[in-house]
């Protein structure tokens, strides 16, 4: 089977069989073949580590049909307009996107021309999205971001989960299930959705869980993944950015706090073909989504979460206008536990550099990067929660609670003893 991964310096591992990659991603790296993908709720399979972290390959995409509350493809208004370019936007790039989606549209945009071979048919309603300004985007204190101090926490750190999607070997979980098992209310709720280039994002994967999210009272942390290209995520065409913002608004309109992890782990996923292009594409896409959310769903907090890497790699991918960033964080799945300080040693330099000027630090997802024992999982959780004393702007962490290529879980509906261990952990000071 073809394997892609990162070595310590983010180098590719050799490819063995391109047919598997074609089936999973519709591309053999250099020659994309775009076809309707199969969406799933998560993005974890397993992958080679990036600097002792990381554990998964790219997502397969297309609407998950397991939930009847909205998991079907819907038509979303798109948009196509041009406004003056944001001075912080990076130089234009030319990603190739051969999608042929047919769409009803209503967009807005910024401006920088991008080569795009899509033949999507669109009727357009235009709207102008204003460029973000620093005064409106500096992050507020944690409480203002929607965290409830009465919800699940440990050592003063708000805790939550990415519930098992049930589509990779585990049993489908809701946050209601987890809260009932733990006996406390989760502070944060993570979930995945893929925004396929050339098809306007309808958010079906996210809206399928909106009732569970609202009932949970948690901060919603959607990871929206721009797969197969950056069409509609540029300064000359922000139609996909507008569609993403419109989906976020469905949540904020119901009073649900939203921290948007747009293009999370971009520094990894651009190496395995899940995200196309390069850092410049990401930066332009980030600016487009931040501007759209500021205009359409201003309560959304933009959350920048690269995969664990080097300081130089983080700098390459940091948004050009950091005033559009409300929260920062790193996705980290350690490949071994040796020193007891893996978390702090990895996170503190990033925290100290980027969690400044009102920005908060939060972990979007974590767990072990290997098939560890329950004791090892709780040892890692102990590191994750103990670090707050050394990182003053560290406000929350979410555990990847999946049974997948191996068992990541610390809450299990089928193994009550594991959940009992978590309760004991939480009870200890």
Short mmCIF file of C-alpha atoms in Angstrom, two decimals:
data_model
loop_
_atom_site.label_atom_id
_atom_site.label_comp_id
_atom_site.label_asym_id
_atom_site.label_seq_id
_atom_site.Cartn_x
_atom_site.Cartn_y
_atom_site.Cartn_z
CA UNK A 1 0.00 0.00 0.00
CA UNK A 2 1.22 3.47 -0.79
CA UNK A 3 2.39 5.32 2.28
CA UNK A 4 3.06 9.02 2.59
CA UNK A 5 4.55 10.58 5.63
CA UNK A 6 6.96 12.99 7.18
CA UNK A 7 10.38 12.35 8.56
CA UNK A 8 11.97 14.60 11.16
CA UNK A 9 12.64 17.29 8.56
CA UNK A 10 9.29 16.96 6.78
CA UNK A 11 10.64 14.89 3.91
CA UNK A 12 8.43 12.53 1.94
CA UNK A 13 8.72 8.81 2.33
CA UNK A 14 8.93 6.78 -0.90
CA UNK A 15 5.75 5.94 -2.76
CA UNK A 16 5.10 2.27 -3.37
CA UNK A 17 1.78 2.04 -5.18
CA UNK A 18 -0.01 5.02 -6.67
CA UNK A 19 -3.26 3.15 -7.23
CA UNK A 20 -4.19 3.37 -3.57
CA UNK A 21 -3.62 7.11 -3.54
CA UNK A 22 -5.77 7.42 -6.65
CA UNK A 23 -8.60 5.59 -4.93
CA UNK A 24 -8.34 7.62 -1.73
CA UNK A 25 -7.65 11.07 -3.08
CA UNK A 26 -8.34 10.98 -6.82
CA UNK A 27 -4.76 11.94 -7.52
CA UNK A 28 -1.29 10.54 -7.97
CA UNK A 29 0.32 13.62 -6.39
CA UNK A 30 1.35 15.45 -9.57
CA UNK A 31 -1.62 14.62 -11.80
CA UNK A 32 -4.93 15.26 -10.06
CA UNK A 33 -7.98 13.38 -11.24
CA UNK A 34 -10.91 15.07 -9.53
CA UNK A 35 -14.03 13.00 -8.97
CA UNK A 36 -16.84 13.08 -6.41
CA UNK A 37 -15.19 11.93 -3.17
CA UNK A 38 -16.66 9.96 -0.31
CA UNK A 39 -16.99 12.08 2.80
CA UNK A 40 -16.53 10.77 6.30
CA UNK A 41 -16.82 12.56 9.60
CA UNK A 42 -13.22 12.14 10.67
CA UNK A 43 -9.80 12.36 9.09
CA UNK A 44 -7.73 9.77 10.93
CA UNK A 45 -6.30 6.63 9.40
CA UNK A 46 -2.63 6.53 10.44
CA UNK A 47 0.44 8.15 9.15
CA UNK A 48 4.13 8.45 9.64
CA UNK A 49 5.06 10.96 12.34
CA UNK A 50 6.05 14.54 11.88
CA UNK A 51 8.70 15.24 14.47
CA UNK A 52 7.44 12.68 16.98
CA UNK A 53 3.86 13.77 16.43
CA UNK A 54 1.12 12.99 13.96
CA UNK A 55 -0.62 9.74 13.25
CA UNK A 56 -2.94 9.84 10.30
CA UNK A 57 -3.45 10.02 6.58
CA UNK A 58 -5.75 12.26 4.70
CA UNK A 59 -9.51 12.16 4.78
CA UNK A 60 -11.81 10.57 2.35
CA UNK A 61 -14.57 13.03 1.59
CA UNK A 62 -18.32 13.10 0.78
CA UNK A 63 -21.41 13.26 2.92
CA UNK A 64 -21.75 10.68 5.66
CA UNK A 65 -25.20 9.12 5.44
CA UNK A 66 -25.37 7.73 8.97
CA UNK A 67 -27.38 10.59 10.42
CA UNK A 68 -30.82 11.62 9.26
CA UNK A 69 -30.67 15.12 10.71
CA UNK A 70 -29.17 16.80 7.70
CA UNK A 71 -26.41 14.64 6.29
CA UNK A 72 -27.41 14.99 2.70
CA UNK A 73 -25.92 17.16 0.04
CA UNK A 74 -27.69 20.47 -0.22
CA UNK A 75 -27.38 23.31 -2.64
CA UNK A 76 -25.60 26.29 -1.11
CA UNK A 77 -25.57 29.79 -2.46
CA UNK A 78 -22.17 30.72 -3.81
CA UNK A 79 -20.69 34.01 -4.78
CA UNK A 80 -18.42 35.71 -7.22
CA UNK A 81 -17.45 39.31 -6.76
CA UNK A 82 -14.32 41.30 -6.64
CA UNK A 83 -13.26 43.90 -4.13
CA UNK A 84 -9.90 45.48 -3.56
CA UNK A 85 -7.17 43.12 -2.37
CA UNK A 86 -6.16 42.86 1.24
CA UNK A 87 -2.68 44.28 1.61
CA UNK A 88 -1.75 41.40 3.88
CA UNK A 89 -2.62 38.75 1.31
CA UNK A 90 0.31 36.83 -0.13
CA UNK A 91 1.18 36.87 -3.79
CA UNK A 92 -1.12 35.11 -6.23
CA UNK A 93 -0.52 31.47 -6.92
CA UNK A 94 -1.91 29.17 -9.57
CA UNK A 95 -3.36 25.96 -8.18
CA UNK A 96 -4.96 23.71 -10.75
CA UNK A 97 -8.49 22.62 -10.04
CA UNK A 98 -10.33 20.61 -12.68
CA UNK A 99 -13.66 20.26 -10.91
CA UNK A 100 -16.82 20.48 -13.00
CA UNK A 101 -19.39 21.07 -10.25
CA UNK A 102 -22.65 22.79 -11.18
CA UNK A 103 -23.73 25.30 -8.57
CA UNK A 104 -26.21 27.97 -7.67
CA UNK A 105 -24.10 30.78 -6.34
CA UNK A 106 -23.89 33.92 -4.29
CA UNK A 107 -20.42 35.20 -3.40
CA UNK A 108 -18.12 37.95 -2.51
CA UNK A 109 -14.38 38.29 -2.84
CA UNK A 110 -11.16 40.17 -2.52
CA UNK A 111 -8.75 40.17 -5.48
CA UNK A 112 -5.71 38.39 -6.85
CA UNK A 113 -6.05 36.31 -9.95
CA UNK A 114 -5.64 32.57 -9.67
CA UNK A 115 -5.47 30.03 -12.44
CA UNK A 116 -8.34 27.62 -12.05
CA UNK A 117 -9.60 25.19 -14.66
CA UNK A 118 -12.93 24.51 -13.02
CA UNK A 119 -15.97 24.65 -15.28
CA UNK A 120 -18.53 25.14 -12.55
CA UNK A 121 -21.66 26.84 -13.85
CA UNK A 122 -22.70 29.61 -11.47
CA UNK A 123 -25.30 32.30 -11.22
CA UNK A 124 -24.05 34.95 -8.87
CA UNK A 125 -25.39 37.23 -6.21
CA UNK A 126 -22.63 39.55 -5.15
CA UNK A 127 -21.72 40.82 -1.75
CA UNK A 128 -18.67 42.58 -0.48
CA UNK A 129 -16.72 41.16 2.43
CA UNK A 130 -14.70 43.70 4.34
CA UNK A 131 -11.02 43.19 5.02
CA UNK A 132 -10.28 42.22 8.64
CA UNK A 133 -8.78 44.91 10.82
CA UNK A 134 -6.76 44.43 13.94
CA UNK A 135 -9.19 46.16 16.28
CA UNK A 136 -11.98 43.73 15.43
CA UNK A 137 -9.97 40.54 15.52
CA UNK A 138 -7.80 40.57 18.62
CA UNK A 139 -8.80 37.58 20.71
CA UNK A 140 -10.87 38.14 23.81
CA UNK A 141 -10.41 36.43 27.19
CA UNK A 142 -11.37 32.77 27.34
CA UNK A 143 -14.73 33.37 29.03
CA UNK A 144 -15.80 35.67 26.20
CA UNK A 145 -14.94 32.93 23.72
CA UNK A 146 -17.72 30.81 25.13
CA UNK A 147 -15.95 28.48 27.56
CA UNK A 148 -18.09 27.71 30.59
CA UNK A 149 -16.07 27.42 33.80
CA UNK A 150 -18.67 25.03 35.23
CA UNK A 151 -18.02 22.48 32.48
CA UNK A 152 -15.40 19.72 32.35
CA UNK A 153 -11.92 20.86 33.35
CA UNK A 154 -8.77 19.68 35.09
CA UNK A 155 -6.10 21.85 36.68
CA UNK A 156 -8.09 24.83 35.46
CA UNK A 157 -7.92 23.68 31.83
CA UNK A 158 -11.20 23.26 29.94
CA UNK A 159 -11.47 19.76 28.45
CA UNK A 160 -13.54 18.15 25.73
CA UNK A 161 -13.60 15.55 22.98
CA UNK A 162 -13.88 14.71 19.34
CA UNK A 163 -16.55 11.98 19.63
CA UNK A 164 -16.06 8.80 17.62
CA UNK A 165 -17.78 9.17 14.23
CA UNK A 166 -18.44 5.41 14.12
CA UNK A 167 -17.23 5.12 10.54
CA UNK A 168 -13.75 3.72 11.07
CA UNK A 169 -14.25 0.69 13.28
CA UNK A 170 -15.54 2.31 16.44
CA UNK A 171 -19.05 2.87 17.76
CA UNK A 172 -20.74 6.18 16.92
CA UNK A 173 -20.72 8.52 19.89
CA UNK A 174 -22.64 11.67 20.61
CA UNK A 175 -21.52 14.25 23.12
CA UNK A 176 -24.65 13.39 25.06
CA UNK A 177 -23.28 9.83 25.35
CA UNK A 178 -19.90 11.07 26.55
CA UNK A 179 -21.34 13.55 29.04
CA UNK A 180 -23.62 10.88 30.46
CA UNK A 181 -20.75 8.42 30.82
CA UNK A 182 -18.36 10.91 32.41
CA UNK A 183 -20.98 12.59 34.58
CA UNK A 184 -19.78 16.05 33.56
CA UNK A 185 -20.44 18.42 30.68
CA UNK A 186 -17.73 18.59 28.04
CA UNK A 187 -16.32 22.06 27.51
CA UNK A 188 -15.51 21.66 23.81
CA UNK A 189 -16.81 19.58 20.90
CA UNK A 190 -14.64 18.83 17.87
CA UNK A 191 -15.87 17.55 14.50
CA UNK A 192 -14.69 17.36 10.88
CA UNK A 193 -16.05 18.55 7.56
CA UNK A 194 -14.46 18.56 4.10
CA UNK A 195 -14.89 21.51 1.76
CA UNK A 196 -14.36 20.00 -1.70
CA UNK A 197 -12.89 22.37 -4.27
CA UNK A 198 -15.37 23.15 -7.03
CA UNK A 199 -18.39 22.23 -4.88
CA UNK A 200 -19.79 24.87 -2.57
CA UNK A 201 -19.55 23.80 1.05
CA UNK A 202 -22.97 22.91 2.46
CA UNK A 203 -21.69 21.89 5.89
CA UNK A 204 -23.80 18.73 5.95
CA UNK A 205 -21.27 16.87 8.09
CA UNK A 206 -21.37 19.67 10.64
CA UNK A 207 -25.08 20.47 10.65
CA UNK A 208 -25.79 16.76 11.14
CA UNK A 209 -24.57 17.18 14.73
CA UNK A 210 -25.93 20.66 15.42
CA UNK A 211 -28.64 19.42 17.80
CA UNK A 212 -26.11 17.43 19.82
CA UNK A 213 -23.74 20.40 19.85
CA UNK A 214 -26.42 22.81 21.04
CA UNK A 215 -27.70 20.44 23.72
CA UNK A 216 -24.17 19.87 24.99
CA UNK A 217 -23.54 23.53 25.71
CA UNK A 218 -19.96 23.07 24.50
CA UNK A 219 -17.85 25.34 22.36
CA UNK A 220 -18.07 23.90 18.84
CA UNK A 221 -14.70 23.34 17.16
CA UNK A 222 -15.29 22.42 13.51
CA UNK A 223 -12.24 21.49 11.44
CA UNK A 224 -13.10 22.51 7.88
CA UNK A 225 -10.71 20.89 5.42
CA UNK A 226 -10.24 22.44 1.94
CA UNK A 227 -9.60 19.33 -0.13
CA UNK A 228 -8.71 18.96 -3.82
CA UNK A 229 -7.84 22.62 -4.33
CA UNK A 230 -8.48 26.22 -3.31
CA UNK A 231 -11.26 27.24 -5.70
CA UNK A 232 -13.40 29.89 -4.03
CA UNK A 233 -10.75 30.50 -1.38
CA UNK A 234 -8.80 33.22 -3.15
CA UNK A 235 -8.85 36.98 -3.18
CA UNK A 236 -10.46 37.03 -6.64
CA UNK A 237 -13.07 34.37 -5.86
CA UNK A 238 -14.16 33.88 -2.27
CA UNK A 239 -17.29 31.85 -2.98
CA UNK A 240 -16.15 28.89 -0.90
CA UNK A 241 -15.10 31.18 1.94
CA UNK A 242 -18.56 32.74 1.94
CA UNK A 243 -20.19 29.29 1.94
CA UNK A 244 -18.06 28.25 4.93
CA UNK A 245 -18.99 31.43 6.80
CA UNK A 246 -22.68 30.85 6.07
CA UNK A 247 -22.46 27.37 7.62
CA UNK A 248 -20.72 28.78 10.69
CA UNK A 249 -23.52 31.33 11.01
CA UNK A 250 -26.05 28.50 11.34
CA UNK A 251 -24.34 27.63 14.60
CA UNK A 252 -23.70 31.11 15.96
CA UNK A 253 -27.29 32.11 15.16
CA UNK A 254 -28.34 29.46 17.69
CA UNK A 255 -26.03 30.87 20.34
CA UNK A 256 -23.35 28.21 19.87
CA UNK A 257 -19.79 29.48 20.34
CA UNK A 258 -17.65 28.49 17.34
CA UNK A 259 -13.87 28.20 17.07
CA UNK A 260 -13.15 27.48 13.41
CA UNK A 261 -10.12 25.31 12.65
CA UNK A 262 -9.88 26.18 8.99
CA UNK A 263 -7.37 24.03 7.05
CA UNK A 264 -5.99 22.50 10.23
CA UNK A 265 -2.62 20.75 9.98
CA UNK A 266 -2.01 22.57 6.72
CA UNK A 267 1.73 22.07 7.07
CA UNK A 268 1.23 18.30 6.98
CA UNK A 269 -1.72 17.92 4.62
CA UNK A 270 -0.01 19.84 1.84
CA UNK A 271 2.68 17.16 1.84
CA UNK A 272 0.39 14.14 1.38
CA UNK A 273 -1.96 15.56 -1.24
CA UNK A 274 -4.98 16.16 0.96
CA UNK A 275 -4.59 19.92 0.57
CA UNK A 276 -3.22 21.20 -2.72
CA UNK A 277 -0.71 23.96 -3.30
CA UNK A 278 1.66 25.52 -0.81
CA UNK A 279 1.85 27.87 2.15
CA UNK A 280 0.91 30.85 -0.02
CA UNK A 281 -2.35 29.13 -1.03
CA UNK A 282 -3.14 28.47 2.62
CA UNK A 283 -2.48 32.07 3.60
CA UNK A 284 -4.73 33.46 0.87
CA UNK A 285 -7.41 30.92 1.80
CA UNK A 286 -7.14 31.81 5.47
CA UNK A 287 -7.50 35.52 4.70
CA UNK A 288 -10.59 34.86 2.57
CA UNK A 289 -12.30 32.76 5.25
CA UNK A 290 -11.38 35.19 8.05
CA UNK A 291 -12.81 38.10 6.06
CA UNK A 292 -15.99 36.18 5.19
CA UNK A 293 -16.56 35.16 8.80
CA UNK A 294 -15.93 38.71 10.01
CA UNK A 295 -18.63 39.96 7.66
CA UNK A 296 -21.16 37.10 7.81
CA UNK A 297 -20.56 35.35 11.14
CA UNK A 298 -18.59 37.82 13.27
CA UNK A 299 -18.91 35.76 16.45
CA UNK A 300 -16.74 33.00 14.95
CA UNK A 301 -13.23 32.74 16.39
CA UNK A 302 -10.53 31.85 13.86
CA UNK A 303 -8.17 29.17 15.17
CA UNK A 304 -4.80 28.46 13.56
CA UNK A 305 -3.68 24.87 14.27
CA UNK A 306 -0.68 23.50 12.37
CA UNK A 307 0.59 19.98 12.95
CA UNK A 308 3.56 19.58 15.25
CA UNK A 309 6.69 20.67 13.37
CA UNK A 310 9.68 23.00 13.61
CA UNK A 311 9.66 26.70 14.48
CA UNK A 312 10.72 27.45 10.91
CA UNK A 313 7.83 25.44 9.51
CA UNK A 314 5.30 27.20 11.75
CA UNK A 315 6.66 30.57 10.59
CA UNK A 316 6.23 29.54 6.95
CA UNK A 317 2.53 28.88 7.53
CA UNK A 318 1.57 31.63 9.95
CA UNK A 319 -1.18 33.84 8.52
CA UNK A 320 0.09 37.09 7.04
CA UNK A 321 -2.26 39.14 9.19
CA UNK A 322 -2.10 37.68 12.69
CA UNK A 323 -4.85 40.05 13.80
CA UNK A 324 -7.24 37.65 12.02
CA UNK A 325 -6.20 34.89 14.45
CA UNK A 326 -8.09 34.58 17.74
CA UNK A 327 -6.59 31.30 18.92
CA UNK A 328 -3.50 29.26 18.13
CA UNK A 329 -2.57 25.66 18.86
CA UNK A 330 -0.80 22.54 17.64
CA UNK A 331 -2.17 19.08 16.89
CA UNK A 332 0.15 16.64 18.62
CA UNK A 333 0.14 12.85 18.98
CA UNK A 334 3.47 11.79 20.53
CA UNK A 335 5.09 8.65 19.17
CA UNK A 336 6.55 7.79 22.57
CA UNK A 337 6.58 9.02 26.16
CA UNK A 338 10.11 9.13 27.52
CA UNK A 339 10.75 12.27 29.54
CA UNK A 340 7.39 13.23 30.99
CA UNK A 341 7.89 16.68 29.45
CA UNK A 342 7.07 15.99 25.81
CA UNK A 343 4.01 18.23 25.85
CA UNK A 344 5.53 21.23 27.59
CA UNK A 345 8.81 21.06 25.68
CA UNK A 346 6.94 20.96 22.37
CA UNK A 347 4.17 23.46 23.08
CA UNK A 348 5.69 26.19 25.22
CA UNK A 349 7.93 27.78 22.56
CA UNK A 350 4.96 27.96 20.17
CA UNK A 351 2.69 29.26 22.93
CA UNK A 352 5.16 31.93 23.98
CA UNK A 353 5.64 33.16 20.42
CA UNK A 354 2.06 33.08 19.14
CA UNK A 355 -0.30 33.24 22.14
CA UNK A 356 0.26 36.98 22.51
CA UNK A 357 -1.65 40.19 21.83
CA UNK A 358 -4.84 38.70 23.26
CA UNK A 359 -4.63 35.38 21.39
CA UNK A 360 -5.34 32.22 23.36
CA UNK A 361 -3.68 28.82 23.03
CA UNK A 362 -5.79 25.65 22.74
CA UNK A 363 -5.23 22.07 21.60
CA UNK A 364 -7.61 21.14 18.79
CA UNK A 365 -6.93 17.42 19.04
CA UNK A 366 -4.53 15.12 20.79
CA UNK A 367 -4.06 11.53 21.88
CA UNK A 368 -1.27 9.00 21.66
CA UNK A 369 0.52 8.55 18.35
CA UNK A 370 0.79 4.82 18.96
CA UNK A 371 -1.33 1.99 20.36
CA UNK A 372 -0.60 2.70 24.00
CA UNK A 373 -2.21 1.26 27.10
CA UNK A 374 -4.92 3.11 29.01
CA UNK A 375 -2.27 3.98 31.61
CA UNK A 376 -0.14 5.59 28.90
CA UNK A 377 -3.13 7.55 27.60
CA UNK A 378 -3.77 8.99 31.04
CA UNK A 379 -0.08 9.70 31.49
CA UNK A 380 -0.26 11.79 28.33
CA UNK A 381 -3.47 13.47 29.47
CA UNK A 382 -1.69 14.36 32.69
CA UNK A 383 1.00 16.15 30.70
CA UNK A 384 -1.61 17.91 28.59
CA UNK A 385 -3.47 19.27 31.61
CA UNK A 386 -0.46 20.04 33.81
CA UNK A 387 1.12 22.43 31.31
CA UNK A 388 -1.32 25.24 31.99
CA UNK A 389 0.73 26.38 34.97
CA UNK A 390 3.60 27.15 32.57
CA UNK A 391 1.49 28.50 29.70
CA UNK A 392 -0.67 31.38 30.91
CA UNK A 393 -2.83 31.67 27.78
CA UNK A 394 -3.53 27.93 27.46
CA UNK A 395 -7.30 27.56 27.81
CA UNK A 396 -8.53 24.20 26.49
CA UNK A 397 -7.72 20.80 24.99
CA UNK A 398 -9.78 18.26 23.03
CA UNK A 399 -9.11 14.51 23.08
CA UNK A 400 -9.44 12.48 19.86
CA UNK A 401 -11.80 9.86 21.31
CA UNK A 402 -11.80 7.37 18.42
CA UNK A 403 -11.44 3.62 18.12
CA UNK A 404 -9.79 3.56 14.73
CA UNK A 405 -6.55 2.08 13.45
CA UNK A 406 -5.97 1.54 17.17
CA UNK A 407 -7.70 2.61 20.37
CA UNK A 408 -7.31 6.32 21.18
CA UNK A 409 -10.22 6.43 23.62
CA UNK A 410 -10.36 7.60 27.22
CA UNK A 411 -14.16 7.44 27.26
CA UNK A 412 -15.69 4.17 26.05
CA UNK A 413 -19.35 3.28 25.92
CA UNK A 414 -18.39 -0.39 25.71
CA UNK A 415 -15.62 -0.43 28.31
CA UNK A 416 -16.96 1.20 31.48
CA UNK A 417 -13.70 0.54 33.32
CA UNK A 418 -11.90 2.95 30.97
CA UNK A 419 -14.41 5.69 31.70
CA UNK A 420 -14.05 4.94 35.42
CA UNK A 421 -10.31 5.48 35.06
CA UNK A 422 -11.01 8.88 33.52
CA UNK A 423 -13.31 9.80 36.39
CA UNK A 424 -10.60 8.85 38.86
CA UNK A 425 -8.09 10.93 36.92
CA UNK A 426 -10.40 13.95 36.95
CA UNK A 427 -11.11 13.57 40.66
CA UNK A 428 -7.40 13.77 41.48
CA UNK A 429 -6.06 17.27 41.96
#
